[in-house]
Short mmCIF file of C-alpha atoms in Angstrom, two decimals:
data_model
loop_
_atom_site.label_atom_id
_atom_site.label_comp_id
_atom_site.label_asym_id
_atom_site.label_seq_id
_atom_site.Cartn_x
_atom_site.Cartn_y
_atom_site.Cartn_z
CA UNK R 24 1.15 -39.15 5.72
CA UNK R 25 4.67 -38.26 3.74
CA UNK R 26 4.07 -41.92 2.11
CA UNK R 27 0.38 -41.61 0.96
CA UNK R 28 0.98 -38.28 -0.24
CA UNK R 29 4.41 -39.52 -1.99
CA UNK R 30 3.59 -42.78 -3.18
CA UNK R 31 0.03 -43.37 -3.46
CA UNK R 32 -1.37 -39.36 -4.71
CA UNK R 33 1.04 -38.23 -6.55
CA UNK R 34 1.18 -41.63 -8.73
CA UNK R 35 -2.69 -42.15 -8.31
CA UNK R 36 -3.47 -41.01 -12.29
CA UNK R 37 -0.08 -42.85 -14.06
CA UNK R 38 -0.90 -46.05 -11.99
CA UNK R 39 -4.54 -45.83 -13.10
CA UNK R 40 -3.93 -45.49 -16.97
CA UNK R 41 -4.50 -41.86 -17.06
CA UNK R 42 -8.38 -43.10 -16.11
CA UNK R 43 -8.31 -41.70 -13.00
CA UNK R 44 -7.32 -38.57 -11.04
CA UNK R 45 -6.87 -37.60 -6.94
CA UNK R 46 -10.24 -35.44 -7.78
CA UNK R 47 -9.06 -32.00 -6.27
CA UNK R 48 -6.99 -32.94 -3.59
CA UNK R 49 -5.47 -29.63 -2.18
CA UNK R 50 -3.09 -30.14 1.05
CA UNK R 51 -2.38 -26.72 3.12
CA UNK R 52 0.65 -26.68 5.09
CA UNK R 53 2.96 -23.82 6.75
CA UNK R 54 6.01 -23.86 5.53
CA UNK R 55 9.25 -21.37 6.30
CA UNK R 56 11.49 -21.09 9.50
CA UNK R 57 9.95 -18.03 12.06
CA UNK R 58 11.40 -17.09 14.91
CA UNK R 59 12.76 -19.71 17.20
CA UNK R 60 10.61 -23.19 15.95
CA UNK R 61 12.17 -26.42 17.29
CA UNK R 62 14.41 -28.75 14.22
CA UNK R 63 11.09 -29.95 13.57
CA UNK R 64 8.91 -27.23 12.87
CA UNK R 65 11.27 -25.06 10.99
CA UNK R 66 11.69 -28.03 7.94
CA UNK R 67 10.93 -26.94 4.55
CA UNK R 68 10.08 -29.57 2.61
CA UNK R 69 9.51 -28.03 -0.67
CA UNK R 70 12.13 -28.90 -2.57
CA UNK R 71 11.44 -33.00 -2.10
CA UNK R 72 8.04 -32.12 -2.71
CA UNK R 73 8.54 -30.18 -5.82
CA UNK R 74 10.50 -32.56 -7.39
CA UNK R 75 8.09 -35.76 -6.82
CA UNK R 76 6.47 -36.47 -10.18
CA UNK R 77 2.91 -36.07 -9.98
CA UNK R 78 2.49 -33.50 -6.90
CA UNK R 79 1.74 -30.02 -7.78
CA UNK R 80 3.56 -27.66 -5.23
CA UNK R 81 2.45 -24.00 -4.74
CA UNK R 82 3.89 -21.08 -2.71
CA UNK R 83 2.05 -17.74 -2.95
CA UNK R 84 3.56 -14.58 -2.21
CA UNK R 85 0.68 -12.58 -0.76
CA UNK R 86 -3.30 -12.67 0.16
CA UNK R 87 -3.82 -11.80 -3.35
CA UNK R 88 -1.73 -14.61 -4.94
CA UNK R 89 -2.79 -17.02 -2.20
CA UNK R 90 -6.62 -16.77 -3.20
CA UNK R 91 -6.20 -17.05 -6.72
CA UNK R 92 -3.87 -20.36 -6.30
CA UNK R 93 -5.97 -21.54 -3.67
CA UNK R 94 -9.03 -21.51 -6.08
CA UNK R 95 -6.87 -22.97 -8.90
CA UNK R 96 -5.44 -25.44 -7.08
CA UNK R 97 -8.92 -26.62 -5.22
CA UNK R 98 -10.18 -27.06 -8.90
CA UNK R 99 -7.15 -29.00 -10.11
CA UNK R 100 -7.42 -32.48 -11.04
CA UNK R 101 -3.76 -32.91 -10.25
CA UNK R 102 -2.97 -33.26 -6.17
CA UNK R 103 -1.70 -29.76 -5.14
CA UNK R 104 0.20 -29.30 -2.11
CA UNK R 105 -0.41 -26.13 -0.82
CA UNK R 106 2.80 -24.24 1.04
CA UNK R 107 1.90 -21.36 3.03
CA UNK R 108 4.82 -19.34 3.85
CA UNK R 109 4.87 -18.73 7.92
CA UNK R 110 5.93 -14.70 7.19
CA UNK R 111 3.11 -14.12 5.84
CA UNK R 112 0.64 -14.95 8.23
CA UNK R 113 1.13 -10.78 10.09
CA UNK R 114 3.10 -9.69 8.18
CA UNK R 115 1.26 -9.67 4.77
CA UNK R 116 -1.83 -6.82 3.96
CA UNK R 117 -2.82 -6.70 0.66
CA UNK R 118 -6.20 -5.89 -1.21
CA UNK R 119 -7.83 -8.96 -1.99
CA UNK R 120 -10.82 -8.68 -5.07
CA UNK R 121 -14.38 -10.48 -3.55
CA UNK R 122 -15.07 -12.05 -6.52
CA UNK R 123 -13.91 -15.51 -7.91
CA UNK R 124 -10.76 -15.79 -9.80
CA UNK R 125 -8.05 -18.05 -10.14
CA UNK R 126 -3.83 -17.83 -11.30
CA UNK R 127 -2.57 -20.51 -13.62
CA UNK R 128 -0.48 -23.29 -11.27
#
């Protein structure tokens, strides 16, 4: 999917005029090295990503962080990609507020 996500999204609104947009596209993805993953699981491709024109990358650094830039990025007209740090997943307790807000990608 590296190509659609590449070359098609992430160009999707310049190709189009500025007419059109990916309409909330939000990909989720681990990212991060834990433990012992294989030379395949342990890639981090955030850098590339973050420096394709058009892609919106985001990395939170808690629960807290990840709702708000979840909710932001769901909303987005841009296409997000979504990078959810491995670490976190038991290592991270935080209080997280019920109600809706979002944090500025």
């Amino acid at each position: 999917a590296f190509d659609q996500i590449v070359n098609e999204m992430a160009k999707f609104r310049y190709r189009s005029g500025n007419q059109w947009n990916c309409g909330g596209v939000t990909l989720r993805s681990p990212c991060g090295a834990v433990g012992h993953g294989g030379h395949y699981h342990s890639q981090s491709p955030e850098a590339y990503l973050a420096h394709t024109p058009g892609i919106v990358v985001v990395m939170p650094r808690g629960p807290k962080a990840a709702k708000g830039l979840l909710l932001s990025s769901i909303r987005s007209k841009d296409p997000v990609v979504f990078l959810e740090p491995k670490a976190l997943y038991r290592a991270s307790v935080e209080e997280v507020p019920v109600g809706d807000y979002e944090i500025p990608l």
